[in-house]
Amino acid sequence: MIRVHHLNNSRSQRVLWLLEELGQPYEVVRYARDPKTMLAPQALRDVHPLGKSPVLELDGRRLVESGAIIEALVERFDPDHTLSPSPEDEDERLRYRQWLHYAEGSAMPPLLMSLVFGRLRSAPMPFFARPIARGIADKAMQRFIGPQLQTHLEYVERELGAYQWFASDRFTAADIQMSFPLEAAVVRAAERVGPNIRRFVERIHARPAYQRALETGGPFELGR
């Protein structure tokens, strides 16, 4: 039995989607964020010390990190390379590996910083501190975070102009891994997102396995 410890509005949605694409049965253990702090509950920390999602249980082992989980599931349940690169196609294999790691290693940090500084602007605080906090947040966005976001989104936009999907012109698990930062970008940095990224997000939303994963995992709202 495959068990996924799933936190609402989190990266674990990708794992549910991958399992649906693979046609593998699985069990979901659901956790809800604190509505005020938006943090995971203590119950998830009881499962794994980091208190993060996803956590995958497979063969009695617990595995964390979305990229590692995706690699493990594909290696185990995709022997025909339907969702992974062909061993004979070196270019596809290298691009697949790159995007599998780029999603969390490079794409997510500026998006996360954008979310944090955006919340800082509206966080409860004494009235005299608000202008200072907002000034810090605005300068960070203008001088560092904004330019970083622009650089990454322009890079991804160009790459999606060369191929329909990230590893090649066929859908792979690298696209599942890249879905989270790009769905977040469409919501949190909409003015910076180009047409190729928007079309990519529309294509993944139309996939039946994606829609089944939403039915299983519940509402997926990255704007919060």
mmCIF file of C-alpha atoms in Angstrom:
data_model
loop_
_atom_site.group_PDB
_atom_site.id
_atom_site.type_symbol
_atom_site.label_atom_id
_atom_site.label_comp_id
_atom_site.label_asym_id
_atom_site.label_seq_id
_atom_site.Cartn_x
_atom_site.Cartn_y
_atom_site.Cartn_z
ATOM 1 C CA MET A 1 0.000 0.000 0.000
ATOM 2 C CA ILE A 2 1.176 3.494 -0.884
ATOM 3 C CA ARG A 3 0.237 6.135 1.656
ATOM 4 C CA VAL A 4 0.546 9.877 1.047
ATOM 5 C CA HIS A 5 0.481 12.319 3.949
ATOM 6 C CA HIS A 6 -1.192 15.237 2.206
ATOM 7 C CA LEU A 7 -1.384 18.833 3.396
ATOM 8 C CA ASN A 8 -3.919 21.076 1.713
ATOM 9 C CA ASN A 9 -2.533 23.647 -0.740
ATOM 10 C CA SER A 10 0.896 22.083 -0.766
ATOM 11 C CA ARG A 11 3.463 20.312 -2.899
ATOM 12 C CA SER A 12 1.911 16.967 -2.028
ATOM 13 C CA GLN A 13 -0.748 17.612 -4.666
ATOM 14 C CA ARG A 14 1.916 16.736 -7.236
ATOM 15 C CA VAL A 15 2.410 13.295 -5.688
ATOM 16 C CA LEU A 16 -1.314 12.531 -5.873
ATOM 17 C CA TRP A 17 -1.291 13.616 -9.511
ATOM 18 C CA LEU A 18 1.709 11.422 -10.347
ATOM 19 C CA LEU A 19 0.084 8.393 -8.722
ATOM 20 C CA GLU A 20 -3.035 9.028 -10.798
ATOM 21 C CA GLU A 21 -0.936 9.224 -13.969
ATOM 22 C CA LEU A 22 0.775 5.960 -12.999
ATOM 23 C CA GLY A 23 -2.553 4.282 -12.227
ATOM 24 C CA GLN A 24 -1.349 3.173 -8.793
ATOM 25 C CA PRO A 25 -3.764 2.729 -5.881
ATOM 26 C CA TYR A 26 -2.914 4.786 -2.806
ATOM 27 C CA GLU A 27 -4.257 5.974 0.518
ATOM 28 C CA VAL A 28 -4.376 9.639 1.519
ATOM 29 C CA VAL A 29 -3.945 10.909 5.076
ATOM 30 C CA ARG A 30 -5.159 14.516 5.098
ATOM 31 C CA TYR A 31 -3.911 17.435 7.163
ATOM 32 C CA ALA A 32 -5.229 21.008 7.243
ATOM 33 C CA ARG A 33 -3.208 24.186 7.632
ATOM 34 C CA ASP A 34 -3.843 26.483 10.562
ATOM 35 C CA PRO A 35 -6.180 29.145 9.090
ATOM 36 C CA LYS A 36 -4.264 31.978 10.816
ATOM 37 C CA THR A 37 -0.636 30.954 10.458
ATOM 38 C CA MET A 38 -1.084 28.770 7.349
ATOM 39 C CA LEU A 39 1.374 26.327 8.921
ATOM 40 C CA ALA A 40 1.023 22.547 9.023
ATOM 41 C CA PRO A 41 -0.402 20.985 12.206
ATOM 42 C CA GLN A 42 1.620 19.193 14.872
ATOM 43 C CA ALA A 43 0.157 15.907 13.642
ATOM 44 C CA LEU A 44 2.292 16.149 10.518
ATOM 45 C CA ARG A 45 5.421 16.715 12.614
ATOM 46 C CA ASP A 46 4.520 13.516 14.462
ATOM 47 C CA VAL A 47 4.790 11.700 11.123
ATOM 48 C CA HIS A 48 8.135 13.266 10.171
ATOM 49 C CA PRO A 49 10.346 15.640 12.204
ATOM 50 C CA LEU A 50 10.280 18.332 9.500
ATOM 51 C CA GLY A 51 6.494 18.596 9.649
ATOM 52 C CA LYS A 52 6.380 19.092 5.886
ATOM 53 C CA SER A 53 4.296 17.579 3.112
ATOM 54 C CA PRO A 54 4.504 15.404 1.113
ATOM 55 C CA VAL A 55 5.529 12.383 3.118
ATOM 56 C CA LEU A 56 5.290 9.108 1.221
ATOM 57 C CA GLU A 57 5.054 5.701 2.836
ATOM 58 C CA LEU A 58 6.233 2.930 0.521
ATOM 59 C CA ASP A 59 7.214 -0.584 1.568
ATOM 60 C CA GLY A 60 7.355 0.441 5.214
ATOM 61 C CA ARG A 61 9.695 3.373 4.520
ATOM 62 C CA ARG A 62 8.936 7.070 4.816
ATOM 63 C CA LEU A 63 10.280 9.367 2.144
ATOM 64 C CA VAL A 64 10.226 13.171 1.941
ATOM 65 C CA GLU A 65 11.137 15.768 -0.715
ATOM 66 C CA SER A 66 8.941 15.994 -3.797
ATOM 67 C CA GLY A 67 11.745 15.362 -6.277
ATOM 68 C CA ALA A 68 12.987 12.275 -4.438
ATOM 69 C CA ILE A 69 9.437 10.939 -4.141
ATOM 70 C CA ILE A 70 8.772 11.467 -7.840
ATOM 71 C CA GLU A 71 12.009 9.722 -8.774
ATOM 72 C CA ALA A 72 11.249 6.779 -6.490
ATOM 73 C CA LEU A 73 7.718 6.309 -7.824
ATOM 74 C CA VAL A 74 8.774 6.594 -11.455
ATOM 75 C CA GLU A 75 11.639 4.131 -11.003
ATOM 76 C CA ARG A 76 9.293 1.665 -9.325
ATOM 77 C CA PHE A 77 6.107 1.984 -11.342
ATOM 78 C CA ASP A 78 7.097 3.274 -14.807
ATOM 79 C CA PRO A 79 9.156 0.479 -16.384
ATOM 80 C CA ASP A 80 8.053 1.437 -19.909
ATOM 81 C CA HIS A 81 9.254 5.044 -19.479
ATOM 82 C CA THR A 82 5.835 6.488 -20.166
ATOM 83 C CA LEU A 83 6.504 9.342 -17.731
ATOM 84 C CA SER A 84 10.292 9.276 -17.716
ATOM 85 C CA PRO A 85 12.942 9.819 -20.395
ATOM 86 C CA SER A 86 13.967 7.101 -22.765
ATOM 87 C CA PRO A 87 17.345 5.607 -21.742
ATOM 88 C CA GLU A 88 18.476 6.001 -25.361
ATOM 89 C CA ASP A 89 17.638 9.729 -25.573
ATOM 90 C CA GLU A 90 20.485 11.535 -23.822
ATOM 91 C CA ASP A 91 19.115 15.015 -24.487
ATOM 92 C CA GLU A 92 15.697 14.184 -23.077
ATOM 93 C CA ARG A 93 17.251 12.443 -20.089
ATOM 94 C CA LEU A 94 19.431 15.434 -19.178
ATOM 95 C CA ARG A 95 16.612 17.935 -19.637
ATOM 96 C CA TYR A 96 14.334 15.746 -17.512
ATOM 97 C CA ARG A 97 16.873 15.656 -14.699
ATOM 98 C CA GLN A 98 17.509 19.383 -14.913
ATOM 99 C CA TRP A 99 13.839 20.377 -14.616
ATOM 100 C CA LEU A 100 13.199 17.820 -11.888
ATOM 101 C CA HIS A 101 15.743 19.643 -9.711
ATOM 102 C CA TYR A 102 15.237 23.186 -11.012
ATOM 103 C CA ALA A 103 11.649 23.312 -9.733
ATOM 104 C CA GLU A 104 12.624 23.388 -6.067
ATOM 105 C CA GLY A 105 16.293 24.369 -6.297
ATOM 106 C CA SER A 106 15.903 27.571 -8.336
ATOM 107 C CA ALA A 107 12.278 28.343 -9.211
ATOM 108 C CA MET A 108 10.627 28.140 -5.792
ATOM 109 C CA PRO A 109 12.919 30.333 -3.605
ATOM 110 C CA PRO A 110 12.003 33.691 -5.219
ATOM 111 C CA LEU A 111 8.319 32.719 -5.288
ATOM 112 C CA LEU A 112 8.443 31.823 -1.607
ATOM 113 C CA MET A 113 10.219 35.069 -0.765
ATOM 114 C CA SER A 114 7.596 36.972 -2.718
ATOM 115 C CA LEU A 115 4.874 35.315 -0.643
ATOM 116 C CA VAL A 116 6.667 36.027 2.655
ATOM 117 C CA PHE A 117 7.319 39.692 1.922
ATOM 118 C CA GLY A 118 3.794 40.084 0.567
ATOM 119 C CA ARG A 119 2.425 38.835 3.866
ATOM 120 C CA LEU A 120 4.781 41.130 5.759
ATOM 121 C CA ARG A 121 3.066 44.135 4.197
ATOM 122 C CA SER A 122 -0.301 43.130 5.676
ATOM 123 C CA ALA A 123 0.831 41.395 8.887
ATOM 124 C CA PRO A 124 -0.689 42.621 12.185
ATOM 125 C CA MET A 125 1.676 45.064 13.914
ATOM 126 C CA PRO A 126 1.639 48.385 15.788
ATOM 127 C CA PHE A 127 0.556 51.228 13.525
ATOM 128 C CA PHE A 128 3.888 53.021 13.818
ATOM 129 C CA ALA A 129 5.736 49.962 12.496
ATOM 130 C CA ARG A 130 3.589 49.489 9.389
ATOM 131 C CA PRO A 131 5.326 52.072 7.172
ATOM 132 C CA ILE A 132 8.722 50.610 8.066
ATOM 133 C CA ALA A 133 7.642 47.018 7.362
ATOM 134 C CA ARG A 134 5.982 47.970 4.102
ATOM 135 C CA GLY A 135 9.016 49.966 3.036
ATOM 136 C CA ILE A 136 11.316 47.001 3.684
ATOM 137 C CA ALA A 137 8.985 44.641 1.827
ATOM 138 C CA ASP A 138 8.627 46.985 -1.150
ATOM 139 C CA LYS A 139 12.388 47.563 -1.473
ATOM 140 C CA ALA A 140 13.096 43.820 -1.257
ATOM 141 C CA MET A 141 10.579 43.166 -4.024
ATOM 142 C CA GLN A 142 11.867 45.965 -6.251
ATOM 143 C CA ARG A 143 15.606 45.425 -5.844
ATOM 144 C CA PHE A 144 15.993 41.670 -5.445
ATOM 145 C CA ILE A 145 12.938 39.423 -5.473
ATOM 146 C CA GLY A 146 11.190 41.022 -8.438
ATOM 147 C CA PRO A 147 14.228 40.907 -10.737
ATOM 148 C CA GLN A 148 14.928 37.309 -9.714
ATOM 149 C CA LEU A 149 11.343 36.309 -10.499
ATOM 150 C CA GLN A 150 11.570 38.063 -13.851
ATOM 151 C CA THR A 151 14.796 36.276 -14.754
ATOM 152 C CA HIS A 152 13.436 32.829 -13.926
ATOM 153 C CA LEU A 153 10.057 33.334 -15.583
ATOM 154 C CA GLU A 154 11.666 34.658 -18.762
ATOM 155 C CA TYR A 155 13.970 31.637 -18.823
ATOM 156 C CA VAL A 156 11.084 29.188 -18.412
ATOM 157 C CA GLU A 157 9.032 31.065 -20.996
ATOM 158 C CA ARG A 158 11.814 30.683 -23.579
ATOM 159 C CA GLU A 159 12.286 26.992 -22.810
ATOM 160 C CA LEU A 160 8.579 26.280 -23.227
ATOM 161 C CA GLY A 161 8.812 28.002 -26.594
ATOM 162 C CA ALA A 162 11.328 25.398 -27.745
ATOM 163 C CA TYR A 163 9.414 22.332 -26.515
ATOM 164 C CA GLN A 164 5.771 21.713 -25.700
ATOM 165 C CA TRP A 165 6.776 20.067 -22.425
ATOM 166 C CA PHE A 166 9.877 20.484 -20.303
ATOM 167 C CA ALA A 167 11.951 17.410 -21.120
ATOM 168 C CA SER A 168 10.827 17.159 -24.734
ATOM 169 C CA ASP A 169 7.636 17.296 -26.787
ATOM 170 C CA ARG A 170 6.041 14.584 -24.654
ATOM 171 C CA PHE A 171 4.676 14.809 -21.133
ATOM 172 C CA THR A 172 6.887 13.440 -18.336
ATOM 173 C CA ALA A 173 7.112 13.541 -14.551
ATOM 174 C CA ALA A 174 9.340 16.620 -14.919
ATOM 175 C CA ASP A 175 6.203 18.511 -15.921
ATOM 176 C CA ILE A 176 4.485 17.342 -12.767
ATOM 177 C CA GLN A 177 7.413 18.610 -10.711
ATOM 178 C CA MET A 178 7.406 21.957 -12.523
ATOM 179 C CA SER A 179 3.668 22.414 -12.099
ATOM 180 C CA PHE A 180 3.787 23.762 -8.543
ATOM 181 C CA PRO A 181 6.084 26.770 -9.112
ATOM 182 C CA LEU A 182 4.316 27.708 -12.336
ATOM 183 C CA GLU A 183 0.832 27.429 -10.867
ATOM 184 C CA ALA A 184 2.087 29.595 -8.004
ATOM 185 C CA ALA A 185 3.571 32.107 -10.446
ATOM 186 C CA VAL A 186 0.307 32.443 -12.380
ATOM 187 C CA VAL A 187 -1.404 33.426 -9.118
ATOM 188 C CA ARG A 188 1.325 35.357 -7.279
ATOM 189 C CA ALA A 189 3.209 36.988 -10.155
ATOM 190 C CA ALA A 190 0.553 37.111 -12.863
ATOM 191 C CA GLU A 191 1.877 40.280 -14.496
ATOM 192 C CA ARG A 192 5.240 38.579 -15.139
ATOM 193 C CA VAL A 193 3.891 35.333 -16.632
ATOM 194 C CA GLY A 194 4.106 34.854 -20.386
ATOM 195 C CA PRO A 195 1.790 33.005 -22.807
ATOM 196 C CA ASN A 196 3.858 29.801 -22.991
ATOM 197 C CA ILE A 197 3.670 29.348 -19.220
ATOM 198 C CA ARG A 198 -0.049 30.067 -19.227
ATOM 199 C CA ARG A 199 -0.617 27.493 -21.961
ATOM 200 C CA PHE A 200 1.438 24.952 -20.011
ATOM 201 C CA VAL A 201 -0.753 25.472 -16.933
ATOM 202 C CA GLU A 202 -3.902 25.168 -19.032
ATOM 203 C CA ARG A 203 -2.649 21.881 -20.527
ATOM 204 C CA ILE A 204 -1.881 20.304 -17.166
ATOM 205 C CA HIS A 205 -5.241 21.387 -15.753
ATOM 206 C CA ALA A 206 -6.959 19.611 -18.644
ATOM 207 C CA ARG A 207 -5.318 16.249 -17.928
ATOM 208 C CA PRO A 208 -7.809 13.709 -16.510
ATOM 209 C CA ALA A 209 -5.267 12.447 -13.955
ATOM 210 C CA TYR A 210 -4.742 16.003 -12.688
ATOM 211 C CA GLN A 211 -8.480 16.416 -12.237
ATOM 212 C CA ARG A 212 -8.782 13.085 -10.423
ATOM 213 C CA ALA A 213 -6.005 14.143 -8.059
ATOM 214 C CA LEU A 214 -7.939 17.324 -7.260
ATOM 215 C CA GLU A 215 -11.007 15.269 -6.415
ATOM 216 C CA THR A 216 -8.907 13.182 -4.053
ATOM 217 C CA GLY A 217 -6.784 15.919 -2.512
ATOM 218 C CA GLY A 218 -9.396 18.641 -2.235
ATOM 219 C CA PRO A 219 -9.318 22.314 -3.251
ATOM 220 C CA PHE A 220 -5.946 23.586 -4.437
ATOM 221 C CA GLU A 221 -5.623 27.356 -3.905
ATOM 222 C CA LEU A 222 -2.076 28.671 -4.177
ATOM 223 C CA GLY A 223 -3.149 32.272 -3.793
ATOM 224 C CA ARG A 224 -3.496 31.874 -0.050
#
